């Protein structure tokens, strides 16, 4: 069957998709984002999986490549859906994006550590991010607000090397 994902949420949905000559799955908003980005920002894992699974090709290898290309599309800010999820602190959608071929790097963990996004940091570390990569520990420690110590403590428990200027609140963490 034909799946129509409403790009404009109005009576002109079918007209807009038809006029553009593309399925609405690939319609973009003013930020250059597809329906996938909307589902990601809302932390909706099932719709993310649904959208990814709409992409099919003649064999498994081509399907995997097409899905990876789909989740790797960038918005006008140059961010892919995985980066948007990390920045929005929505961890439920990371696994389906990763399974479809999304990639992450040290900058994702540095940003999660700096913003005290513990669930994102946990997911990244569970999936192979290096807790001792350059900038990670400093990012967790760097905020003047006390909440960052939660992420800092977590990173130390996961093998992160404590900074020499360990704050008073964290001195007993290795004991």
GROMACS .gro file of C-alpha atoms in nm:
model
  175
    1UNK     CA    1   0.000   0.000   0.000
    2UNK     CA    2   0.088   0.364  -0.017
    3UNK     CA    3   0.185   0.537   0.303
    4UNK     CA    4   0.132   0.911   0.325
    5UNK     CA    5   0.301   1.100   0.606
    6UNK     CA    6   0.139   1.439   0.634
    7UNK     CA    7   0.396   1.708   0.559
    8UNK     CA    8   0.171   2.005   0.632
    9UNK     CA    9  -0.107   1.863   0.851
   10UNK     CA   10  -0.378   2.025   0.642
   11UNK     CA   11  -0.620   1.954   0.358
   12UNK     CA   12  -0.344   2.015   0.104
   13UNK     CA   13  -0.122   1.724   0.218
   14UNK     CA   14  -0.182   1.507  -0.089
   15UNK     CA   15  -0.145   1.808  -0.319
   16UNK     CA   16   0.186   1.914  -0.163
   17UNK     CA   17   0.337   1.564  -0.189
   18UNK     CA   18   0.212   1.518  -0.546
   19UNK     CA   19   0.328   1.864  -0.657
   20UNK     CA   20   0.674   1.797  -0.517
   21UNK     CA   21   0.693   1.465  -0.698
   22UNK     CA   22   0.825   1.287  -0.392
   23UNK     CA   23   0.671   1.069  -0.125
   24UNK     CA   24   0.595   1.275   0.183
   25UNK     CA   25   0.844   1.064   0.374
   26UNK     CA   26   1.109   1.288   0.220
   27UNK     CA   27   0.929   1.619   0.250
   28UNK     CA   28   1.125   1.867   0.454
   29UNK     CA   29   1.023   2.149   0.682
   30UNK     CA   30   1.183   2.494   0.705
   31UNK     CA   31   1.472   2.342   0.904
   32UNK     CA   32   1.540   2.095   0.623
   33UNK     CA   33   1.411   1.806   0.832
   34UNK     CA   34   1.208   1.503   0.727
   35UNK     CA   35   0.937   1.326   0.928
   36UNK     CA   36   1.216   1.118   1.083
   37UNK     CA   37   1.352   1.426   1.261
   38UNK     CA   38   1.006   1.506   1.399
   39UNK     CA   39   0.970   1.155   1.542
   40UNK     CA   40   1.324   1.176   1.683
   41UNK     CA   41   1.263   1.511   1.857
   42UNK     CA   42   0.949   1.361   2.014
   43UNK     CA   43   1.148   1.056   2.135
   44UNK     CA   44   0.909   0.823   1.954
   45UNK     CA   45   1.097   0.500   1.891
   46UNK     CA   46   0.809   0.316   1.718
   47UNK     CA   47   0.750   0.587   1.455
   48UNK     CA   48   1.126   0.611   1.399
   49UNK     CA   49   1.141   0.234   1.340
   50UNK     CA   50   0.833   0.254   1.116
   51UNK     CA   51   0.984   0.528   0.898
   52UNK     CA   52   1.315   0.344   0.870
   53UNK     CA   53   1.139   0.018   0.781
   54UNK     CA   54   0.951   0.188   0.496
   55UNK     CA   55   1.282   0.197   0.312
   56UNK     CA   56   1.323  -0.124   0.115
   57UNK     CA   57   1.539  -0.222  -0.181
   58UNK     CA   58   1.583  -0.529  -0.397
   59UNK     CA   59   1.807  -0.710  -0.148
   60UNK     CA   60   1.923  -0.687   0.214
   61UNK     CA   61   2.252  -0.514   0.132
   62UNK     CA   62   2.083  -0.240  -0.072
   63UNK     CA   63   1.813  -0.200   0.193
   64UNK     CA   64   2.077  -0.156   0.464
   65UNK     CA   65   2.264   0.099   0.252
   66UNK     CA   66   1.943   0.292   0.176
   67UNK     CA   67   1.842   0.296   0.543
   68UNK     CA   68   2.187   0.416   0.645
   69UNK     CA   69   2.162   0.696   0.387
   70UNK     CA   70   1.814   0.786   0.518
   71UNK     CA   71   1.923   0.815   0.884
   72UNK     CA   72   2.236   1.002   0.775
   73UNK     CA   73   2.046   1.282   0.599
   74UNK     CA   74   2.138   1.620   0.744
   75UNK     CA   75   1.913   1.914   0.822
   76UNK     CA   76   2.002   2.272   0.728
   77UNK     CA   77   2.210   2.301   1.047
   78UNK     CA   78   2.424   2.009   0.927
   79UNK     CA   79   2.294   1.767   1.190
   80UNK     CA   80   2.180   1.412   1.128
   81UNK     CA   81   1.893   1.253   1.324
   82UNK     CA   82   2.131   1.086   1.572
   83UNK     CA   83   2.292   1.420   1.660
   84UNK     CA   84   1.949   1.581   1.695
   85UNK     CA   85   1.847   1.301   1.934
   86UNK     CA   86   2.159   1.348   2.146
   87UNK     CA   87   2.110   1.724   2.164
   88UNK     CA   88   1.742   1.690   2.245
   89UNK     CA   89   1.824   1.439   2.521
   90UNK     CA   90   1.593   1.177   2.373
   91UNK     CA   91   1.760   0.840   2.422
   92UNK     CA   92   1.470   0.608   2.326
   93UNK     CA   93   1.533   0.665   1.954
   94UNK     CA   94   1.909   0.606   1.957
   95UNK     CA   95   1.891   0.227   1.920
   96UNK     CA   96   1.670   0.220   1.608
   97UNK     CA   97   1.882   0.492   1.446
   98UNK     CA   98   2.203   0.303   1.532
   99UNK     CA   99   2.058  -0.026   1.406
  100UNK     CA  100   1.981   0.147   1.075
  101UNK     CA  101   2.340   0.261   1.038
  102UNK     CA  102   2.363   0.593   1.221
  103UNK     CA  103   2.711   0.661   1.350
  104UNK     CA  104   2.838   0.846   1.653
  105UNK     CA  105   3.172   0.989   1.754
  106UNK     CA  106   3.348   1.143   2.052
  107UNK     CA  107   3.174   1.477   2.005
  108UNK     CA  108   2.840   1.316   2.092
  109UNK     CA  109   2.974   1.197   2.429
  110UNK     CA  110   3.154   1.527   2.497
  111UNK     CA  111   2.831   1.716   2.435
  112UNK     CA  112   2.626   1.476   2.649
  113UNK     CA  113   2.879   1.505   2.932
  114UNK     CA  114   2.885   1.885   2.915
  115UNK     CA  115   2.506   1.909   2.920
  116UNK     CA  116   2.464   1.645   3.194
  117UNK     CA  117   2.264   1.418   2.965
  118UNK     CA  118   2.323   1.103   3.165
  119UNK     CA  119   2.091   0.875   2.962
  120UNK     CA  120   2.263   0.975   2.639
  121UNK     CA  121   2.609   0.927   2.795
  122UNK     CA  122   2.507   0.583   2.926
  123UNK     CA  123   2.376   0.473   2.586
  124UNK     CA  124   2.688   0.593   2.407
  125UNK     CA  125   2.922   0.421   2.652
  126UNK     CA  126   2.720   0.098   2.638
  127UNK     CA  127   2.764   0.108   2.260
  128UNK     CA  128   3.138   0.163   2.262
  129UNK     CA  129   3.208   0.533   2.321
  130UNK     CA  130   3.541   0.592   2.493
  131UNK     CA  131   3.492   0.755   2.832
  132UNK     CA  132   3.855   0.869   2.828
  133UNK     CA  133   3.846   1.023   2.481
  134UNK     CA  134   3.982   1.374   2.463
  135UNK     CA  135   3.753   1.628   2.625
  136UNK     CA  136   3.496   1.393   2.778
  137UNK     CA  137   3.595   1.418   3.144
  138UNK     CA  138   3.668   1.791   3.119
  139UNK     CA  139   3.325   1.847   2.963
  140UNK     CA  140   3.148   1.670   3.249
  141UNK     CA  141   3.349   1.859   3.508
  142UNK     CA  142   3.347   2.193   3.330
  143UNK     CA  143   3.007   2.331   3.424
  144UNK     CA  144   2.980   2.549   3.733
  145UNK     CA  145   2.641   2.400   3.820
  146UNK     CA  146   2.645   2.112   4.071
  147UNK     CA  147   2.432   1.882   3.856
  148UNK     CA  148   2.726   1.805   3.628
  149UNK     CA  149   2.878   1.600   3.910
  150UNK     CA  150   2.620   1.327   3.844
  151UNK     CA  151   2.759   1.273   3.495
  152UNK     CA  152   3.116   1.316   3.618
  153UNK     CA  153   3.065   1.047   3.885
  154UNK     CA  154   2.905   0.815   3.630
  155UNK     CA  155   3.197   0.859   3.390
  156UNK     CA  156   3.445   0.780   3.667
  157UNK     CA  157   3.249   0.464   3.758
  158UNK     CA  158   3.272   0.366   3.391
  159UNK     CA  159   3.652   0.396   3.396
  160UNK     CA  160   3.701   0.765   3.331
  161UNK     CA  161   4.020   0.911   3.470
  162UNK     CA  162   3.936   1.171   3.732
  163UNK     CA  163   4.073   1.517   3.679
  164UNK     CA  164   4.336   1.635   3.926
  165UNK     CA  165   4.120   1.920   4.042
  166UNK     CA  166   3.840   1.688   4.157
  167UNK     CA  167   3.567   1.887   4.331
  168UNK     CA  168   3.498   1.826   4.701
  169UNK     CA  169   3.168   1.655   4.620
  170UNK     CA  170   3.347   1.383   4.421
  171UNK     CA  171   3.658   1.307   4.630
  172UNK     CA  172   3.514   0.986   4.775
  173UNK     CA  173   3.398   0.843   4.443
  174UNK     CA  174   3.680   0.596   4.398
  175UNK     CA  175   3.653   0.461   4.751
   0.00000   0.00000   0.00000
